[in-house]
mmCIF file of C-alpha atoms in Angstrom:
data_model
loop_
_atom_site.group_PDB
_atom_site.id
_atom_site.type_symbol
_atom_site.label_atom_id
_atom_site.label_comp_id
_atom_site.label_asym_id
_atom_site.label_seq_id
_atom_site.Cartn_x
_atom_site.Cartn_y
_atom_site.Cartn_z
ATOM 1 C CA MET I 1 -2.122 22.705 -9.026
ATOM 2 C CA SER I 2 -3.294 25.746 -6.724
ATOM 3 C CA ALA I 3 -3.388 25.384 -2.673
ATOM 4 C CA ALA I 4 -7.555 25.692 -3.192
ATOM 5 C CA GLU I 5 -7.002 22.393 -5.088
ATOM 6 C CA LEU I 6 -5.752 19.986 -2.235
ATOM 7 C CA THR I 7 -6.527 19.542 1.414
ATOM 8 C CA ARG I 8 -4.651 18.305 4.102
ATOM 9 C CA ASP I 9 -5.475 15.670 5.816
ATOM 10 C CA ALA I 10 -4.547 13.816 9.384
ATOM 11 C CA PHE I 11 -3.831 10.263 9.693
ATOM 12 C CA LEU I 12 -2.972 8.347 12.420
ATOM 13 C CA GLY I 13 -5.127 10.007 14.816
ATOM 14 C CA GLY I 14 -2.977 13.862 13.808
ATOM 15 C CA ARG I 15 0.210 11.983 14.296
ATOM 16 C CA LEU I 16 0.998 12.415 9.897
ATOM 17 C CA HIS I 17 -0.584 15.097 8.058
ATOM 18 C CA LEU I 18 -0.749 14.538 4.313
ATOM 19 C CA TRP I 19 -1.698 16.910 1.729
ATOM 20 C CA GLN I 20 -3.914 15.651 -1.553
ATOM 21 C CA PRO I 21 -5.586 17.046 -4.585
ATOM 22 C CA ARG I 22 -9.089 17.691 -3.627
ATOM 23 C CA ALA I 23 -10.330 15.999 -6.447
ATOM 24 C CA GLY I 24 -8.441 12.500 -8.266
ATOM 25 C CA TYR I 25 -7.241 9.887 -6.412
ATOM 26 C CA ARG I 26 -7.085 10.408 -2.760
ATOM 27 C CA ALA I 27 -5.619 7.855 0.115
ATOM 28 C CA GLY I 28 -8.268 6.382 2.875
ATOM 29 C CA VAL I 29 -7.435 3.274 4.920
ATOM 30 C CA ASP I 30 -5.709 1.142 2.408
ATOM 31 C CA PRO I 31 -2.125 2.466 2.595
ATOM 32 C CA VAL I 32 -2.789 3.061 6.645
ATOM 33 C CA LEU I 33 -3.752 -0.750 6.691
ATOM 34 C CA LEU I 34 -0.665 -1.500 4.111
ATOM 35 C CA ALA I 35 2.159 -0.347 6.519
ATOM 36 C CA ALA I 36 0.955 -1.789 9.758
ATOM 37 C CA ALA I 37 0.761 -5.464 8.467
ATOM 38 C CA VAL I 38 4.968 -4.588 7.316
ATOM 39 C CA PRO I 39 7.025 -6.149 9.478
ATOM 40 C CA ALA I 40 10.097 -3.553 9.415
ATOM 41 C CA ARG I 41 12.691 -2.931 11.950
ATOM 42 C CA PRO I 42 14.723 0.245 12.920
ATOM 43 C CA GLY I 43 18.000 0.147 10.656
ATOM 44 C CA GLN I 44 15.816 -1.704 7.577
ATOM 45 C CA SER I 45 15.375 -0.249 3.678
ATOM 46 C CA VAL I 46 12.168 -0.119 2.804
ATOM 47 C CA LEU I 47 11.149 0.640 -1.566
ATOM 48 C CA GLU I 48 7.630 1.578 -1.990
ATOM 49 C CA LEU I 49 6.670 1.280 -5.600
ATOM 50 C CA GLY I 50 3.460 3.233 -6.975
ATOM 51 C CA CYS I 51 3.849 5.586 -3.373
ATOM 52 C CA GLY I 52 1.482 8.347 -5.022
ATOM 53 C CA ALA I 53 1.646 11.200 -1.924
ATOM 54 C CA GLY I 54 3.571 9.201 -0.055
ATOM 55 C CA ALA I 55 0.671 7.883 2.498
ATOM 56 C CA ALA I 56 1.947 4.054 2.936
ATOM 57 C CA VAL I 57 5.309 4.588 3.899
ATOM 58 C CA LEU I 58 4.957 7.567 5.862
ATOM 59 C CA CYS I 59 2.458 5.836 7.645
ATOM 60 C CA LEU I 60 5.414 2.788 7.887
ATOM 61 C CA ASN I 61 7.604 6.050 9.675
ATOM 62 C CA ALA I 62 5.450 7.354 11.922
ATOM 63 C CA ARG I 63 5.271 3.446 13.439
ATOM 64 C CA VAL I 64 9.315 2.698 12.783
ATOM 65 C CA PRO I 65 11.609 5.068 13.257
ATOM 66 C CA GLY I 66 14.982 4.975 11.796
ATOM 67 C CA LEU I 67 14.385 3.665 8.560
ATOM 68 C CA SER I 68 15.697 4.086 5.388
ATOM 69 C CA LEU I 69 12.799 5.504 2.797
ATOM 70 C CA THR I 70 12.889 5.478 -1.005
ATOM 71 C CA GLY I 71 9.085 5.715 -2.915
ATOM 72 C CA VAL I 72 8.311 5.617 -6.624
ATOM 73 C CA GLU I 73 5.926 7.488 -8.510
ATOM 74 C CA LEU I 74 5.034 7.653 -12.197
ATOM 75 C CA GLN I 75 2.923 10.442 -11.728
ATOM 76 C CA PRO I 76 5.003 14.017 -11.678
ATOM 77 C CA PHE I 77 2.508 15.458 -9.559
ATOM 78 C CA TYR I 78 2.118 12.820 -6.904
ATOM 79 C CA ALA I 79 6.094 12.184 -6.921
ATOM 80 C CA GLU I 80 6.264 16.137 -5.640
ATOM 81 C CA LEU I 81 3.161 15.850 -3.047
ATOM 82 C CA ALA I 82 4.847 12.695 -1.819
ATOM 83 C CA ARG I 83 8.416 14.712 -1.601
ATOM 84 C CA ARG I 84 6.304 18.203 -0.086
ATOM 85 C CA ASN I 85 4.203 15.478 2.614
ATOM 86 C CA ALA I 86 7.848 14.379 3.573
ATOM 87 C CA ALA I 87 9.405 17.287 4.288
ATOM 88 C CA GLU I 88 6.857 18.331 6.317
ATOM 89 C CA ASN I 89 6.645 15.339 8.518
ATOM 90 C CA GLU I 90 10.679 15.490 8.357
ATOM 91 C CA ALA I 91 10.554 11.986 7.062
ATOM 92 C CA PRO I 92 13.702 10.509 5.155
ATOM 93 C CA LEU I 93 11.844 9.715 2.176
ATOM 94 C CA ARG I 94 13.671 9.585 -1.490
ATOM 95 C CA VAL I 95 11.552 9.763 -4.459
ATOM 96 C CA VAL I 96 12.309 8.702 -8.089
ATOM 97 C CA GLU I 97 10.254 9.542 -10.169
ATOM 98 C CA ALA I 98 10.049 6.651 -12.500
ATOM 99 C CA ASP I 99 8.185 4.167 -14.845
ATOM 100 C CA LEU I 100 8.352 0.736 -12.307
ATOM 101 C CA GLN I 101 9.089 -1.268 -15.328
ATOM 102 C CA ARG I 102 11.760 1.135 -16.586
ATOM 103 C CA LEU I 103 13.651 2.203 -13.202
ATOM 104 C CA PRO I 104 16.501 4.176 -12.988
ATOM 105 C CA PRO I 105 20.173 2.242 -12.937
ATOM 106 C CA GLU I 106 20.803 4.005 -9.443
ATOM 107 C CA LEU I 107 17.761 2.026 -8.257
ATOM 108 C CA ARG I 108 18.568 -0.999 -9.969
ATOM 109 C CA ALA I 109 21.612 -1.575 -8.379
ATOM 110 C CA GLN I 110 19.559 -1.405 -5.253
ATOM 111 C CA ALA I 111 18.174 -3.733 -2.831
ATOM 112 C CA PHE I 112 15.778 -3.382 -0.192
ATOM 113 C CA ASP I 113 14.789 -5.361 3.021
ATOM 114 C CA HIS I 114 11.189 -4.700 2.470
ATOM 115 C CA VAL I 115 9.314 -3.998 -0.907
ATOM 116 C CA ILE I 116 5.299 -2.602 -0.200
ATOM 117 C CA ALA I 117 2.680 -1.597 -2.258
ATOM 118 C CA ASN I 118 -0.675 -1.075 -3.414
ATOM 119 C CA PRO I 119 -0.707 -1.355 -6.962
ATOM 120 C CA PRO I 120 -4.245 -0.181 -8.888
ATOM 121 C CA TYR I 121 -7.308 -2.711 -8.037
ATOM 122 C CA TYR I 122 -8.804 -2.638 -11.515
ATOM 123 C CA GLU I 123 -7.539 -4.184 -14.990
ATOM 124 C CA ARG I 124 -7.335 -1.674 -17.258
ATOM 125 C CA HIS I 125 -9.435 -3.997 -20.274
ATOM 126 C CA ARG I 126 -12.045 -4.361 -17.360
ATOM 127 C CA SER I 127 -12.723 -0.972 -16.390
ATOM 128 C CA THR I 128 -13.862 2.164 -16.989
ATOM 129 C CA ALA I 129 -11.509 4.920 -17.505
ATOM 130 C CA SER I 130 -11.797 7.686 -14.786
ATOM 131 C CA GLU I 131 -12.239 11.234 -16.335
ATOM 132 C CA ASP I 132 -9.458 12.894 -13.698
ATOM 133 C CA ALA I 133 -5.928 11.635 -14.922
ATOM 134 C CA GLY I 134 -4.077 11.111 -12.015
ATOM 135 C CA ARG I 135 -7.050 8.657 -10.413
ATOM 136 C CA ASP I 136 -7.057 6.123 -13.469
ATOM 137 C CA VAL I 137 -3.463 5.845 -13.667
ATOM 138 C CA ALA I 138 -3.909 5.142 -9.120
ATOM 139 C CA LEU I 139 -6.730 2.751 -10.172
ATOM 140 C CA ALA I 140 -6.566 1.422 -13.337
ATOM 141 C CA GLY I 141 -3.011 1.702 -14.328
ATOM 142 C CA GLU I 142 -1.582 0.128 -17.823
ATOM 143 C CA THR I 143 0.973 -2.287 -15.640
ATOM 144 C CA PRO I 144 0.302 -5.950 -14.998
ATOM 145 C CA LEU I 145 -0.079 -6.859 -11.509
ATOM 146 C CA VAL I 146 2.469 -9.418 -12.882
ATOM 147 C CA GLU I 147 5.390 -7.004 -13.603
ATOM 148 C CA TRP I 148 4.450 -5.572 -9.806
ATOM 149 C CA ILE I 149 5.492 -8.330 -8.339
ATOM 150 C CA ALA I 150 8.551 -9.241 -10.721
ATOM 151 C CA THR I 151 10.335 -5.829 -10.135
ATOM 152 C CA ALA I 152 9.122 -6.414 -6.357
ATOM 153 C CA SER I 153 11.333 -9.530 -6.384
ATOM 154 C CA ARG I 154 13.845 -8.103 -7.966
ATOM 155 C CA ARG I 155 14.177 -5.173 -6.414
ATOM 156 C CA LEU I 156 14.445 -7.143 -2.585
ATOM 157 C CA ALA I 157 17.543 -7.961 -0.736
ATOM 158 C CA PRO I 158 17.905 -11.886 0.326
ATOM 159 C CA ARG I 159 15.046 -13.083 2.561
ATOM 160 C CA GLY I 160 13.828 -9.729 1.753
ATOM 161 C CA TYR I 161 9.490 -8.943 2.460
ATOM 162 C CA LEU I 162 7.028 -8.010 0.020
ATOM 163 C CA THR I 163 4.181 -6.986 1.569
ATOM 164 C CA LEU I 164 0.831 -5.753 -0.470
ATOM 165 C CA ILE I 165 -2.917 -4.789 -0.653
ATOM 166 C CA GLN I 166 -5.033 -5.757 -3.492
ATOM 167 C CA LYS I 167 -8.646 -6.306 -4.533
ATOM 168 C CA ALA I 168 -9.513 -10.303 -3.241
ATOM 169 C CA ASP I 169 -10.935 -11.518 -6.459
ATOM 170 C CA ARG I 170 -7.273 -11.072 -8.378
ATOM 171 C CA LEU I 171 -5.825 -13.206 -5.466
ATOM 172 C CA PRO I 172 -5.291 -16.190 -7.434
ATOM 173 C CA GLU I 173 -3.154 -13.151 -10.092
ATOM 174 C CA LEU I 174 -1.096 -12.744 -6.979
ATOM 175 C CA ILE I 175 -0.080 -16.166 -5.819
ATOM 176 C CA ALA I 176 0.868 -17.241 -9.990
ATOM 177 C CA ALA I 177 2.844 -14.489 -10.119
ATOM 178 C CA CYS I 178 5.110 -14.977 -7.304
ATOM 179 C CA THR I 179 5.330 -19.113 -8.230
ATOM 180 C CA ALA I 180 8.931 -19.568 -9.177
ATOM 181 C CA ARG I 181 9.768 -15.890 -7.700
ATOM 182 C CA LEU I 182 8.975 -15.383 -3.503
ATOM 183 C CA GLY I 183 8.004 -17.951 -1.551
ATOM 184 C CA SER I 184 6.307 -17.992 2.608
ATOM 185 C CA LEU I 185 3.171 -16.538 1.668
ATOM 186 C CA ARG I 186 0.370 -15.470 3.987
ATOM 187 C CA VAL I 187 -3.289 -13.984 2.977
ATOM 188 C CA ARG I 188 -5.157 -11.929 5.022
ATOM 189 C CA ALA I 189 -8.210 -11.329 4.086
ATOM 190 C CA ILE I 190 -10.404 -8.086 5.210
ATOM 191 C CA GLN I 191 -14.064 -7.756 5.473
ATOM 192 C CA PRO I 192 -16.064 -5.377 6.276
ATOM 193 C CA ARG I 193 -17.942 -6.767 8.882
ATOM 194 C CA VAL I 194 -18.728 -10.719 10.312
ATOM 195 C CA GLY I 195 -20.455 -12.771 7.601
ATOM 196 C CA ARG I 196 -19.460 -10.660 4.435
ATOM 197 C CA LYS I 197 -17.194 -11.355 1.863
ATOM 198 C CA ALA I 198 -13.325 -10.226 1.611
ATOM 199 C CA GLU I 199 -13.293 -7.114 -0.609
ATOM 200 C CA LEU I 200 -9.505 -6.855 -0.353
ATOM 201 C CA VAL I 201 -6.364 -9.163 1.227
ATOM 202 C CA LEU I 202 -3.499 -8.155 2.170
ATOM 203 C CA MET I 203 -0.718 -10.620 1.546
ATOM 204 C CA GLN I 204 3.612 -11.190 2.160
ATOM 205 C CA ALA I 205 5.791 -12.858 0.743
ATOM 206 C CA ARG I 206 9.678 -13.580 1.301
ATOM 207 C CA LYS I 207 12.112 -13.957 -1.296
ATOM 208 C CA GLY I 208 13.671 -17.481 -1.321
ATOM 209 C CA GLY I 209 11.139 -18.361 1.835
ATOM 210 C CA ARG I 210 10.272 -21.614 2.031
ATOM 211 C CA ALA I 211 7.726 -22.214 4.540
ATOM 212 C CA GLY I 212 4.189 -23.524 3.616
ATOM 213 C CA PHE I 213 1.113 -21.017 2.884
ATOM 214 C CA VAL I 214 -0.943 -19.378 5.732
ATOM 215 C CA LEU I 215 -4.485 -18.251 5.585
ATOM 216 C CA GLU I 216 -4.056 -15.700 8.675
ATOM 217 C CA ALA I 217 -7.421 -15.027 10.841
ATOM 218 C CA PRO I 218 -9.330 -12.643 8.874
ATOM 219 C CA LEU I 219 -9.486 -8.481 9.887
ATOM 220 C CA ILE I 220 -12.848 -7.464 10.756
ATOM 221 C CA MET I 221 -13.448 -3.808 9.386
ATOM 222 C CA HIS I 222 -16.664 -2.945 11.200
ATOM 223 C CA GLU I 223 -18.537 -3.961 14.454
ATOM 224 C CA GLY I 224 -22.048 -5.239 14.041
ATOM 225 C CA ALA I 225 -23.915 -7.428 11.061
ATOM 226 C CA ARG I 226 -24.560 -4.153 9.499
ATOM 227 C CA HIS I 227 -24.510 -0.086 9.347
ATOM 228 C CA ARG I 228 -27.244 0.546 11.915
ATOM 229 C CA VAL I 229 -25.820 4.235 13.154
ATOM 230 C CA ASP I 230 -24.665 7.239 11.304
ATOM 231 C CA GLY I 231 -20.913 7.580 12.302
ATOM 232 C CA GLU I 232 -18.026 5.664 12.721
ATOM 233 C CA SER I 233 -18.263 1.764 13.116
ATOM 234 C CA TYR I 234 -14.791 0.606 12.964
ATOM 235 C CA THR I 235 -13.704 -2.737 15.361
ATOM 236 C CA PRO I 236 -11.347 -1.901 18.032
ATOM 237 C CA GLU I 237 -8.397 -3.563 16.531
ATOM 238 C CA VAL I 238 -8.827 -1.817 13.658
ATOM 239 C CA LEU I 239 -9.176 1.763 15.294
ATOM 240 C CA ASN I 240 -5.624 0.836 17.052
ATOM 241 C CA ILE I 241 -4.099 0.625 13.483
ATOM 242 C CA LEU I 242 -6.064 4.005 12.449
ATOM 243 C CA ARG I 243 -6.064 5.228 15.523
ATOM 244 C CA GLY I 244 -3.317 4.270 16.994
ATOM 245 C CA GLY I 245 -0.630 3.900 14.662
ATOM 246 C CA GLN I 246 -0.320 0.464 15.893
ATOM 247 C CA ALA I 247 0.994 -2.950 14.115
ATOM 248 C CA LEU I 248 -1.025 -5.650 12.825
ATOM 249 C CA PRO I 249 1.244 -8.306 13.033
ATOM 250 C CA TRP I 250 1.285 -11.609 11.175
ATOM 251 C CA SER I 251 0.642 -14.656 13.148
ATOM 252 C CA ALA I 252 4.237 -16.207 14.143
#
C-alpha cells in the first residue's frame, strides 16, 4: 500500500501517532476506551488478540510504562502496520501474524497477566460483507466470539485479567462464553448520552476469579440529551481518557 493510501493519525492528544489505511478499517474511540480499562502495572505482560494496527495495545503502552507487549493479528497488512507503529512510537511490541485459533507453539507456551481484545462486533451470518476485505475481517470475522474467550482463557496466567469491548447486545453471549472458564465478571455499559441505551460494553473477567458479578456505573460519552452544536461534546471523563490518556478504573 502506497503512502497516499495511509494516514498518520494522532491519539491521546498527540502522545501517540498511528499509521492507518485511508480506506478500510480504521481505529477510533473504542480501542482507546479498551486500553483505558486495562488494570495493568509496570512489569506485567499483555497479549492483544486481533491487534490490528496496534491502537489499543499502544495506547496502553503510552499510559503504563515497562510492559511486555505481544499482539496477534491475522491480516498481514495490519500486522506490518502494527510493527511500524510500534517502532515509530518506541514501544516494545512483538507482533505475531497468526489465526487466534491456531497460535504458534512458542505463543501457546506463554501465559500473560492480561489479555485484551476488541473482537468483531457483528456475526458473519447476520451481516453484509464489506467491499474492503480488511474492514470486513475486523468488523465481522469468521471466528466465533466463544473462541475469542476460550483462547484468551488459555493464554491467561492464574489470576490474570481479560478485558474486552463489544456490542451491548452480545453481552449474554460474552457471559455464557466465560462460564466455567473465567470468573469475577465486571461489566460497564457505554452510553452515547444520558437516557440513551448502551451501544457498547466493556467487560473484565479473571482467571480463577470467584467474586460475584458487578455491574459498574455506565460511562456516558457525550454531554446533554442530544447533539445541539457542531464539534465535540464529550463528557470531561471521556475527554480525560481520549486526550489525556487517563485510566478508566473499575470500582474497588
